[in-house]
mmCIF file of C-alpha atoms and ligand atoms in Angstrom:
data_model
loop_
_atom_site.group_PDB
_atom_site.id
_atom_site.type_symbol
_atom_site.label_atom_id
_atom_site.label_comp_id
_atom_site.label_asym_id
_atom_site.label_seq_id
_atom_site.Cartn_x
_atom_site.Cartn_y
_atom_site.Cartn_z
ATOM 1 C CA MET A 1 0.000 0.000 0.000
ATOM 2 C CA SER A 2 1.376 3.392 -1.007
ATOM 3 C CA ASP A 3 2.059 5.804 1.813
ATOM 4 C CA ARG A 4 1.234 8.787 -0.393
ATOM 5 C CA VAL A 5 -2.165 10.372 0.167
ATOM 6 C CA TYR A 6 -3.648 12.415 -2.686
ATOM 7 C CA VAL A 7 -5.239 15.699 -1.735
ATOM 8 C CA PHE A 8 -8.453 16.403 -3.634
ATOM 9 C CA ASP A 9 -9.552 19.949 -2.936
ATOM 10 C CA THR A 10 -13.230 20.743 -3.365
ATOM 11 C CA THR A 11 -13.215 24.311 -2.015
ATOM 12 C CA LEU A 12 -14.461 25.534 -5.391
ATOM 13 C CA ARG A 13 -17.279 22.973 -5.626
ATOM 14 C CA ASP A 14 -18.504 21.639 -2.262
ATOM 15 C CA GLY A 15 -16.943 24.640 -0.490
ATOM 16 C CA GLU A 16 -18.682 27.075 -2.792
ATOM 17 C CA GLN A 17 -21.965 25.362 -1.917
ATOM 18 C CA SER A 18 -21.721 26.992 1.536
ATOM 19 C CA PRO A 19 -24.812 29.128 1.986
ATOM 20 C CA GLY A 20 -23.941 32.736 1.234
ATOM 21 C CA VAL A 21 -20.770 32.067 -0.757
ATOM 22 C CA ARG A 22 -20.402 33.146 -4.377
ATOM 23 C CA LEU A 23 -16.983 33.443 -5.971
ATOM 24 C CA SER A 24 -16.306 35.341 -9.172
ATOM 25 C CA MET A 25 -14.283 33.782 -11.989
ATOM 26 C CA PRO A 26 -11.085 35.746 -11.189
ATOM 27 C CA GLU A 27 -11.457 34.746 -7.527
ATOM 28 C CA LYS A 28 -11.799 31.091 -8.463
ATOM 29 C CA LEU A 29 -8.712 31.327 -10.615
ATOM 30 C CA GLU A 30 -6.788 33.017 -7.811
ATOM 31 C CA ILE A 31 -7.773 30.249 -5.396
ATOM 32 C CA GLY A 32 -6.996 27.581 -8.004
ATOM 33 C CA ARG A 33 -3.503 28.953 -8.669
ATOM 34 C CA THR A 34 -2.775 29.098 -4.966
ATOM 35 C CA LEU A 35 -3.948 25.532 -4.434
ATOM 36 C CA VAL A 36 -1.651 24.315 -7.206
ATOM 37 C CA ASP A 37 1.234 26.234 -5.723
ATOM 38 C CA MET A 38 0.545 24.700 -2.313
ATOM 39 C CA GLY A 39 0.679 21.165 -3.748
ATOM 40 C CA VAL A 40 -2.941 20.030 -4.125
ATOM 41 C CA ASP A 41 -3.164 17.017 -6.468
ATOM 42 C CA ILE A 42 -6.729 17.359 -7.756
ATOM 43 C CA ILE A 43 -8.944 20.448 -7.875
ATOM 44 C CA GLU A 44 -12.683 19.957 -8.166
ATOM 45 C CA ALA A 45 -13.455 23.182 -9.975
ATOM 46 C CA GLY A 46 -17.235 22.947 -10.188
ATOM 47 C CA PHE A 47 -20.322 21.130 -11.433
ATOM 48 C CA PRO A 48 -20.327 22.154 -15.120
ATOM 49 C CA ILE A 49 -23.961 21.471 -15.977
ATOM 50 C CA SER A 50 -25.272 23.307 -12.927
ATOM 51 C CA SER A 51 -24.719 26.853 -14.257
ATOM 52 C CA PRO A 52 -22.802 28.783 -16.929
ATOM 53 C CA GLY A 53 -20.574 30.113 -14.131
ATOM 54 C CA ASP A 54 -19.610 26.597 -13.039
ATOM 55 C CA PHE A 55 -18.987 25.571 -16.638
ATOM 56 C CA GLU A 56 -16.721 28.558 -17.117
ATOM 57 C CA ALA A 57 -14.890 27.851 -13.858
ATOM 58 C CA VAL A 58 -14.135 24.267 -14.848
ATOM 59 C CA SER A 59 -13.117 25.142 -18.383
ATOM 60 C CA THR A 60 -10.960 28.125 -17.346
ATOM 61 C CA LEU A 61 -9.142 26.228 -14.612
ATOM 62 C CA ALA A 62 -8.748 23.262 -16.986
ATOM 63 C CA ARG A 63 -7.053 25.531 -19.529
ATOM 64 C CA GLU A 64 -5.019 27.668 -17.151
ATOM 65 C CA LEU A 65 -3.742 25.334 -14.455
ATOM 66 C CA LYS A 66 -0.973 22.869 -15.158
ATOM 67 C CA GLY A 67 0.604 20.226 -12.939
ATOM 68 C CA VAL A 68 -2.727 19.394 -11.330
ATOM 69 C CA GLN A 69 -5.756 17.257 -12.198
ATOM 70 C CA ILE A 70 -8.892 19.283 -12.825
ATOM 71 C CA CYS A 71 -12.145 17.609 -11.946
ATOM 72 C CA GLY A 72 -15.760 18.335 -12.863
ATOM 73 C CA LEU A 73 -18.706 16.903 -10.952
ATOM 74 C CA THR A 74 -21.658 15.293 -12.704
ATOM 75 C CA ARG A 75 -24.763 13.369 -11.855
ATOM 76 C CA ALA A 76 -24.904 9.897 -13.396
ATOM 77 C CA ARG A 77 -26.515 11.290 -16.542
ATOM 78 C CA GLU A 78 -25.184 11.341 -20.083
ATOM 79 C CA LYS A 79 -25.941 15.023 -20.587
ATOM 80 C CA ASP A 80 -24.097 16.012 -17.388
ATOM 81 C CA ILE A 81 -21.113 13.935 -18.419
ATOM 82 C CA ASP A 82 -21.062 15.370 -21.945
ATOM 83 C CA VAL A 83 -21.101 18.912 -20.561
ATOM 84 C CA ALA A 84 -18.334 18.080 -18.084
ATOM 85 C CA GLY A 85 -16.299 16.420 -20.853
ATOM 86 C CA ASP A 86 -16.658 19.606 -22.873
ATOM 87 C CA ALA A 87 -15.683 21.864 -19.950
ATOM 88 C CA LEU A 88 -12.627 19.743 -19.214
ATOM 89 C CA LYS A 89 -11.359 19.770 -22.816
ATOM 90 C CA GLY A 90 -8.285 21.912 -22.188
ATOM 91 C CA ALA A 91 -7.096 20.062 -19.083
ATOM 92 C CA GLU A 92 -3.732 18.316 -18.885
ATOM 93 C CA ASN A 93 -5.270 15.531 -16.824
ATOM 94 C CA PRO A 94 -9.077 15.836 -16.687
ATOM 95 C CA ARG A 95 -11.111 13.904 -14.150
ATOM 96 C CA ILE A 96 -14.837 13.253 -14.329
ATOM 97 C CA HIS A 97 -16.475 12.759 -10.953
ATOM 98 C CA THR A 98 -19.773 10.987 -11.422
ATOM 99 C CA GLY A 99 -22.044 8.840 -9.320
ATOM 100 C CA LEU A 100 -25.273 8.596 -7.374
ATOM 101 C CA GLY A 101 -26.737 7.590 -4.062
ATOM 102 C CA VAL A 102 -26.301 4.184 -2.470
ATOM 103 C CA SER A 103 -28.251 4.427 0.787
ATOM 104 C CA ASP A 104 -31.811 3.121 0.883
ATOM 105 C CA ASN A 105 -32.812 6.546 2.106
ATOM 106 C CA HIS A 106 -31.515 8.231 -1.053
ATOM 107 C CA LEU A 107 -32.736 5.451 -3.330
ATOM 108 C CA GLN A 108 -36.276 5.594 -1.968
ATOM 109 C CA HIS A 109 -36.781 9.262 -1.181
ATOM 110 C CA LYS A 110 -34.608 11.016 -3.717
ATOM 111 C CA LEU A 111 -33.779 8.788 -6.658
ATOM 112 C CA LYS A 112 -36.952 6.640 -6.600
ATOM 113 C CA MET A 113 -34.946 3.680 -7.882
ATOM 114 C CA THR A 114 -34.306 0.159 -6.747
ATOM 115 C CA ARG A 115 -30.752 -0.817 -5.846
ATOM 116 C CA GLU A 116 -30.474 -2.736 -9.112
ATOM 117 C CA GLN A 117 -31.656 0.213 -11.213
ATOM 118 C CA ALA A 118 -29.243 2.592 -9.505
ATOM 119 C CA LEU A 119 -26.381 0.177 -10.051
ATOM 120 C CA GLU A 120 -27.179 -0.006 -13.748
ATOM 121 C CA VAL A 121 -27.353 3.786 -14.042
ATOM 122 C CA GLY A 122 -24.023 4.160 -12.228
ATOM 123 C CA VAL A 123 -22.229 1.608 -14.394
ATOM 124 C CA ALA A 124 -23.610 3.223 -17.562
ATOM 125 C CA ALA A 125 -22.381 6.636 -16.349
ATOM 126 C CA VAL A 126 -18.851 5.349 -15.854
ATOM 127 C CA ARG A 127 -18.863 3.724 -19.292
ATOM 128 C CA HIS A 128 -20.066 6.988 -20.799
ATOM 129 C CA ALA A 129 -17.430 9.045 -18.966
ATOM 130 C CA LYS A 130 -14.748 6.855 -20.513
ATOM 131 C CA LYS A 131 -15.466 8.581 -23.828
ATOM 132 C CA TYR A 132 -13.756 11.637 -22.341
ATOM 133 C CA THR A 133 -11.085 10.370 -19.943
ATOM 134 C CA ASP A 134 -9.726 7.288 -18.202
ATOM 135 C CA ASN A 135 -9.498 9.327 -15.009
ATOM 136 C CA ILE A 136 -12.934 8.605 -13.550
ATOM 137 C CA GLU A 137 -13.983 9.018 -9.960
ATOM 138 C CA TYR A 138 -17.225 7.428 -8.844
ATOM 139 C CA PHE A 139 -19.064 8.801 -5.811
ATOM 140 C CA MET A 140 -21.471 6.674 -3.806
ATOM 141 C CA GLU A 141 -23.528 9.385 -2.181
ATOM 142 C CA ASP A 142 -24.576 8.733 1.431
ATOM 143 C CA SER A 143 -22.289 5.710 1.782
ATOM 144 C CA GLY A 144 -22.178 6.413 5.507
ATOM 145 C CA ARG A 145 -25.791 5.257 5.889
ATOM 146 C CA ALA A 146 -25.789 2.577 3.202
ATOM 147 C CA ASP A 147 -25.965 -1.194 3.401
ATOM 148 C CA ARG A 148 -22.382 -2.486 3.301
ATOM 149 C CA ASP A 149 -23.021 -5.415 0.965
ATOM 150 C CA TYR A 150 -24.680 -3.108 -1.539
ATOM 151 C CA VAL A 151 -21.718 -0.721 -1.309
ATOM 152 C CA TYR A 152 -19.357 -3.632 -2.080
ATOM 153 C CA THR A 153 -21.468 -4.628 -5.094
ATOM 154 C CA VAL A 154 -21.432 -1.065 -6.453
ATOM 155 C CA VAL A 155 -17.678 -0.662 -5.965
ATOM 156 C CA GLU A 156 -16.913 -3.895 -7.791
ATOM 157 C CA ALA A 157 -19.212 -3.053 -10.702
ATOM 158 C CA VAL A 158 -18.031 0.525 -11.256
ATOM 159 C CA ILE A 159 -14.364 -0.488 -11.063
ATOM 160 C CA ASN A 160 -15.069 -3.138 -13.686
ATOM 161 C CA ALA A 161 -16.708 -0.433 -15.792
ATOM 162 C CA GLY A 162 -13.580 1.763 -15.566
ATOM 163 C CA ALA A 163 -13.679 3.886 -12.390
ATOM 164 C CA THR A 164 -10.178 4.522 -11.057
ATOM 165 C CA THR A 165 -11.080 6.351 -7.833
ATOM 166 C CA ILE A 166 -13.949 5.393 -5.565
ATOM 167 C CA ASN A 167 -15.347 8.160 -3.410
ATOM 168 C CA VAL A 168 -17.019 6.928 -0.215
ATOM 169 C CA PRO A 169 -18.870 10.010 1.025
ATOM 170 C CA ASP A 170 -20.305 10.332 4.473
ATOM 171 C CA THR A 171 -22.642 12.855 2.890
ATOM 172 C CA THR A 172 -24.664 13.562 6.011
ATOM 173 C CA GLY A 173 -21.803 13.491 8.530
ATOM 174 C CA TYR A 174 -23.483 10.565 10.239
ATOM 175 C CA THR A 175 -20.689 8.118 10.928
ATOM 176 C CA TYR A 176 -18.140 8.104 13.708
ATOM 177 C CA PRO A 177 -14.470 7.273 13.141
ATOM 178 C CA GLU A 178 -14.490 3.543 13.936
ATOM 179 C CA GLU A 179 -17.434 3.036 11.639
ATOM 180 C CA TYR A 180 -15.966 5.022 8.777
ATOM 181 C CA ARG A 181 -12.640 3.209 9.086
ATOM 182 C CA ALA A 182 -14.483 -0.121 8.989
ATOM 183 C CA LEU A 183 -16.421 1.011 5.919
ATOM 184 C CA ILE A 184 -13.200 1.716 4.011
ATOM 185 C CA ALA A 185 -11.398 -1.349 5.333
ATOM 186 C CA GLY A 186 -14.454 -3.454 4.494
ATOM 187 C CA ILE A 187 -14.320 -2.338 0.861
ATOM 188 C CA LYS A 188 -10.649 -3.227 0.672
ATOM 189 C CA GLU A 189 -11.228 -6.630 2.224
ATOM 190 C CA ASN A 190 -14.447 -7.644 0.518
ATOM 191 C CA VAL A 191 -14.260 -6.233 -3.000
ATOM 192 C CA PRO A 192 -12.016 -8.459 -5.118
ATOM 193 C CA ASN A 193 -10.931 -5.701 -7.567
ATOM 194 C CA SER A 194 -10.590 -2.922 -4.961
ATOM 195 C CA ASP A 195 -6.827 -2.793 -5.543
ATOM 196 C CA LYS A 196 -7.555 -1.412 -9.024
ATOM 197 C CA ALA A 197 -8.829 1.897 -7.618
ATOM 198 C CA ILE A 198 -7.926 4.469 -5.007
ATOM 199 C CA LEU A 199 -10.460 4.814 -2.216
ATOM 200 C CA SER A 200 -11.335 8.365 -1.263
ATOM 201 C CA CYS A 201 -12.720 9.893 1.949
ATOM 202 C CA HIS A 202 -15.331 12.640 1.593
ATOM 203 C CA CYS A 203 -16.705 13.508 5.019
ATOM 204 C CA HIS A 204 -19.137 16.156 6.169
ATOM 205 C CA ASN A 205 -18.995 17.772 9.560
ATOM 206 C CA ASP A 206 -22.570 17.606 10.869
ATOM 207 C CA LEU A 207 -21.431 15.987 14.119
ATOM 208 C CA GLY A 208 -18.027 17.679 14.155
ATOM 209 C CA MET A 209 -16.274 14.481 13.087
ATOM 210 C CA ALA A 210 -15.275 15.170 9.489
ATOM 211 C CA THR A 211 -11.548 15.358 10.142
ATOM 212 C CA ALA A 212 -11.556 12.414 12.558
ATOM 213 C CA ASN A 213 -13.520 10.324 10.069
ATOM 214 C CA THR A 214 -11.232 11.218 7.183
ATOM 215 C CA LEU A 215 -8.156 10.295 9.198
ATOM 216 C CA ALA A 216 -9.841 7.049 10.236
ATOM 217 C CA GLY A 217 -10.590 6.349 6.570
ATOM 218 C CA VAL A 218 -6.904 6.743 5.758
ATOM 219 C CA LEU A 219 -6.065 4.289 8.532
ATOM 220 C CA GLY A 220 -8.581 1.956 6.918
ATOM 221 C CA GLY A 221 -6.710 2.145 3.609
ATOM 222 C CA ALA A 222 -8.072 5.186 1.734
ATOM 223 C CA ARG A 223 -5.404 7.079 -0.182
ATOM 224 C CA GLN A 224 -7.286 10.190 -1.269
ATOM 225 C CA VAL A 225 -8.809 12.823 1.019
ATOM 226 C CA GLU A 226 -11.470 15.268 -0.160
ATOM 227 C CA VAL A 227 -11.118 18.517 1.694
ATOM 228 C CA THR A 228 -11.837 22.225 1.618
ATOM 229 C CA VAL A 229 -9.819 25.135 2.920
ATOM 230 C CA ASN A 230 -11.134 26.116 6.371
ATOM 231 C CA GLY A 231 -13.589 23.190 6.125
ATOM 232 C CA ILE A 232 -16.191 25.265 4.291
ATOM 233 C CA GLY A 233 -19.017 23.444 2.532
ATOM 234 C CA GLU A 234 -22.653 22.366 2.663
ATOM 235 C CA ARG A 235 -24.297 22.806 6.104
ATOM 236 C CA ALA A 236 -21.595 22.301 8.766
ATOM 237 C CA GLY A 237 -18.973 21.947 6.065
ATOM 238 C CA ASN A 238 -16.416 19.434 4.844
ATOM 239 C CA THR A 239 -13.158 18.106 6.210
ATOM 240 C CA ALA A 240 -10.651 20.949 6.621
ATOM 241 C CA LEU A 241 -7.592 20.581 4.391
ATOM 242 C CA GLU A 242 -5.286 22.193 6.945
ATOM 243 C CA GLU A 243 -6.373 19.857 9.757
ATOM 244 C CA VAL A 244 -5.780 16.664 7.810
ATOM 245 C CA VAL A 245 -2.447 17.822 6.421
ATOM 246 C CA MET A 246 -1.154 18.856 9.835
ATOM 247 C CA ALA A 247 -2.379 15.644 11.456
ATOM 248 C CA PHE A 248 -0.231 13.756 8.951
ATOM 249 C CA VAL A 249 2.738 16.040 9.670
ATOM 250 C CA ILE A 250 2.520 16.149 13.450
ATOM 251 C CA ARG A 251 1.497 12.523 13.895
ATOM 252 C CA SER A 252 3.632 11.045 11.137
ATOM 253 C CA ASP A 253 4.645 8.428 13.710
ATOM 254 C CA TYR A 254 1.029 7.242 13.731
ATOM 255 C CA PHE A 255 -0.290 7.767 10.213
ATOM 256 C CA ARG A 256 2.928 7.147 8.262
ATOM 257 C CA VAL A 257 1.607 8.816 5.134
ATOM 258 C CA GLU A 258 2.578 11.924 3.222
ATOM 259 C CA THR A 259 0.980 14.545 1.015
ATOM 260 C CA ARG A 260 2.601 16.999 -1.399
ATOM 261 C CA ILE A 261 1.221 19.991 0.499
ATOM 262 C CA ASP A 262 3.629 22.737 1.499
ATOM 263 C CA SER A 263 2.323 23.274 5.010
ATOM 264 C CA GLN A 264 3.955 26.696 5.288
ATOM 265 C CA GLN A 265 1.325 28.065 2.936
ATOM 266 C CA LEU A 266 -1.630 26.882 5.003
ATOM 267 C CA LEU A 267 -2.240 30.061 6.956
ATOM 268 C CA ALA A 268 -1.970 32.354 3.933
ATOM 269 C CA VAL A 269 -4.340 30.167 1.909
ATOM 270 C CA SER A 270 -6.793 30.048 4.801
ATOM 271 C CA LYS A 271 -6.778 33.853 5.013
ATOM 272 C CA MET A 272 -7.216 34.216 1.273
ATOM 273 C CA VAL A 273 -10.187 31.842 1.126
ATOM 274 C CA SER A 274 -11.746 33.525 4.149
ATOM 275 C CA ARG A 275 -11.370 36.958 2.534
ATOM 276 C CA LEU A 276 -12.746 35.893 -0.845
ATOM 277 C CA THR A 277 -15.652 33.822 0.467
ATOM 278 C CA GLY A 278 -16.537 36.132 3.352
ATOM 279 C CA MET A 279 -16.565 33.058 5.626
ATOM 280 C CA MET A 280 -14.859 34.080 8.860
ATOM 281 C CA VAL A 281 -12.498 31.602 10.479
ATOM 282 C CA GLN A 282 -13.403 31.105 14.133
ATOM 283 C CA ARG A 283 -10.614 32.306 16.455
ATOM 284 C CA ASN A 284 -10.196 28.909 18.046
ATOM 285 C CA LYS A 285 -10.189 26.994 14.740
ATOM 286 C CA ALA A 286 -7.565 24.226 14.715
ATOM 287 C CA VAL A 287 -4.343 24.994 12.822
ATOM 288 C CA VAL A 288 -5.332 28.366 11.295
ATOM 289 C CA GLY A 289 -7.463 30.158 13.919
ATOM 290 C CA ALA A 290 -6.171 33.466 15.323
ATOM 291 C CA ASN A 291 -5.850 31.869 18.770
ATOM 292 C CA ALA A 292 -4.194 28.645 17.596
ATOM 293 C CA TYR A 293 -0.727 29.814 18.681
ATOM 294 C CA ALA A 294 -1.736 32.285 21.405
ATOM 295 C CA HIS A 295 -1.297 31.630 25.101
ATOM 296 C CA SER A 296 -3.237 33.520 27.686
ATOM 297 C CA SER A 297 -3.095 31.844 31.084
ATOM 298 C CA GLY A 298 -0.132 32.321 33.419
ATOM 299 C CA ILE A 299 0.483 28.589 33.788
ATOM 300 C CA HIS A 300 0.627 28.067 30.025
ATOM 301 C CA GLN A 301 2.711 31.183 29.391
ATOM 302 C CA ASP A 302 5.246 30.135 31.985
ATOM 303 C CA GLY A 303 5.526 26.702 30.344
ATOM 304 C CA VAL A 304 5.745 27.990 26.769
ATOM 305 C CA LEU A 305 8.346 30.597 27.673
ATOM 306 C CA LYS A 306 10.493 27.882 29.276
ATOM 307 C CA ASP A 307 9.977 25.465 26.404
ATOM 308 C CA ARG A 308 7.421 25.860 23.632
ATOM 309 C CA SER A 309 6.757 22.120 23.451
ATOM 310 C CA THR A 310 5.062 22.201 26.871
ATOM 311 C CA TYR A 311 1.839 23.526 25.355
ATOM 312 C CA GLU A 312 2.395 23.692 21.584
ATOM 313 C CA ILE A 313 2.428 20.620 19.369
ATOM 314 C CA ILE A 314 2.568 22.628 16.131
ATOM 315 C CA ALA A 315 5.413 25.089 15.643
ATOM 316 C CA PRO A 316 3.679 28.181 14.184
ATOM 317 C CA GLU A 317 6.304 28.511 11.428
ATOM 318 C CA LEU A 318 5.197 25.115 10.088
ATOM 319 C CA VAL A 319 1.917 26.620 8.909
ATOM 320 C CA GLY A 320 3.379 29.988 7.985
ATOM 321 C CA ALA A 321 2.425 31.807 11.208
ATOM 322 C CA GLU A 322 5.001 34.235 12.494
ATOM 323 C CA LYS A 323 5.398 33.031 16.060
ATOM 324 C CA SER A 324 3.516 32.013 19.172
ATOM 325 C CA GLU A 325 1.841 34.872 20.939
ATOM 326 C CA ILE A 326 1.724 35.660 24.598
ATOM 327 C CA ILE A 327 -1.581 37.429 25.234
ATOM 328 C CA LEU A 328 -1.585 39.437 28.439
ATOM 329 C CA THR A 329 -4.812 39.086 30.389
ATOM 330 C CA ALA A 330 -5.931 38.996 34.013
ATOM 331 C CA ARG A 331 -4.894 35.339 33.999
ATOM 332 C CA SER A 332 -1.312 36.070 32.933
ATOM 333 C CA GLY A 333 1.524 35.662 35.393
ATOM 334 C CA ARG A 334 4.761 37.484 36.096
ATOM 335 C CA HIS A 335 6.729 35.485 33.555
ATOM 336 C CA GLY A 336 4.458 36.558 30.685
ATOM 337 C CA LEU A 337 4.510 40.224 31.652
ATOM 338 C CA LYS A 338 8.267 40.291 32.157
ATOM 339 C CA HIS A 339 8.778 38.616 28.783
ATOM 340 C CA ARG A 340 6.608 41.124 26.925
ATOM 341 C CA LEU A 341 8.197 44.104 28.654
ATOM 342 C CA ALA A 342 11.644 42.784 27.762
ATOM 343 C CA GLU A 343 10.547 42.343 24.121
ATOM 344 C CA MET A 344 9.502 45.999 24.199
ATOM 345 C CA GLY A 345 12.935 46.940 25.528
ATOM 346 C CA PHE A 346 12.003 47.461 29.204
ATOM 347 C CA ASN A 347 13.971 45.870 32.016
ATOM 348 C CA PHE A 348 13.224 46.685 35.651
ATOM 349 C CA THR A 349 14.509 45.880 39.110
ATOM 350 C CA GLU A 350 12.510 43.234 40.940
ATOM 351 C CA GLU A 351 10.988 45.836 43.207
ATOM 352 C CA ARG A 352 9.835 48.088 40.375
ATOM 353 C CA PHE A 353 8.584 45.077 38.450
ATOM 354 C CA GLU A 354 6.441 43.959 41.424
ATOM 355 C CA GLU A 355 4.832 47.413 41.504
ATOM 356 C CA LEU A 356 4.142 47.240 37.782
ATOM 357 C CA TYR A 357 2.727 43.748 38.062
ATOM 358 C CA ALA A 358 0.250 44.836 40.737
ATOM 359 C CA ARG A 359 -0.900 47.738 38.541
ATOM 360 C CA PHE A 360 -0.992 45.479 35.493
ATOM 361 C CA LEU A 361 -3.464 43.174 37.274
ATOM 362 C CA GLU A 362 -5.710 46.121 38.090
ATOM 363 C CA VAL A 363 -5.772 47.174 34.440
ATOM 364 C CA ALA A 364 -6.186 43.574 33.255
ATOM 365 C CA ASP A 365 -9.299 43.182 35.385
ATOM 366 C CA THR A 366 -10.961 45.948 33.401
ATOM 367 C CA LYS A 367 -10.350 44.611 29.877
ATOM 368 C CA SER A 368 -10.030 41.366 27.946
ATOM 369 C CA GLU A 369 -6.474 41.968 26.790
ATOM 370 C CA VAL A 370 -3.679 44.282 27.896
ATOM 371 C CA GLY A 371 -1.916 45.586 24.801
ATOM 372 C CA ASP A 372 1.427 47.271 24.229
ATOM 373 C CA ASP A 373 -0.119 50.740 24.459
ATOM 374 C CA ASP A 374 -1.504 49.901 27.898
ATOM 375 C CA LEU A 375 1.918 48.680 28.974
ATOM 376 C CA ARG A 376 3.566 51.898 27.800
ATOM 377 C CA VAL A 377 1.122 53.904 29.881
ATOM 378 C CA LEU A 378 1.818 51.642 32.862
ATOM 379 C CA VAL A 379 5.582 51.988 32.723
ATOM 380 C CA SER A 380 5.505 55.728 32.152
ATOM 381 C CA ALA A 381 3.258 56.420 35.171
HETATM 382 O O1 KIV F 401 -21.265 14.885 0.034
HETATM 383 C C1 KIV F 401 -21.369 14.268 -1.038
HETATM 384 O O2 KIV F 401 -21.825 13.128 -1.091
HETATM 385 C C2 KIV F 401 -20.910 14.939 -2.249
HETATM 386 C C3 KIV F 401 -20.896 14.143 -3.509
HETATM 387 C C4 KIV F 401 -21.541 14.879 -4.621
HETATM 388 C C5 KIV F 401 -19.500 13.736 -3.831
HETATM 389 O O3 KIV F 401 -20.508 16.083 -2.200
HETATM 390 ZN ZN1 ZN F 402 -20.028 16.673 -0.132
#
């Protein structure tokens, strides 16, 4: 089994489905270029039949971006696939991403098909997509809630028809990590031709488990992860690219896999996507949140100032952040205050420092953060 994990970024497709997000063509191109530069392997640029804007996005990125696979989403319908094939014409390595639901819920309520009918439609879609490319990804929507034996049957049939990547979406964010790992591992164990395709994790975050499920899927044998920058996407979003990449970096002892992503670009890309989509990144967001490398309590500050590893598992430089921050608050201790004053060029006798510390605590009790301007006022009084 290869230890390389392919990063499939769907910020421009599933991510753009976030309520309230609409990216212009130049913005999509800017994001696309940045993703290529950062080392993403596959960019899902849109759903070409869904709108002229999506068609244009897929065809422009297909023409403009090199060194990356460009993917267009389709339903399992000939017309969708023809339109995607057309949009992908200029791509160096075009991928068609087609498929349909596999859970009984989707079959009954949405598709109004029997399992057998849906299987036939799916196989026909893959065969049709082969007119345009050999790089075909098949998605089994709502795999997380589907009957396992039916999933195995679908995987075997669509691989025989020509699919080279099998996407196993937990569309509704329903599974928990052990289950999702078993789903992937089960496909590998029970589908005789599963070694002919790469299995892909596509997890939604409805229960806050998208990243955990994706990582579990990789442990189960998946070698592609479908992610978005900042985890944006339908409802509660998708798996966050930056979280998965950094889990592989920081816990390489455990996962033993690699991506091509240059982690030092993660923070800049997160900021860019946040700016262009208008989707704010929560301060405490893992890896790229404003507080991710900030320490506020005295106990933590004392530890970090003695040795960063006491409270920081990610060195900020690894994601392109400048440095850890010591935030002075009412919970900060002497060590934090002394450190900041020294950084500002102030050094005091112990006696004078004790006076300042007492006054600092009074000020800190009146506000959430004591900034450099406050400190200047304190020392000049
Ligand atoms: O969540 C999902 O199932 C999807 C598919 C269209 C791949 O986004
Ligand atoms: Zn999705």
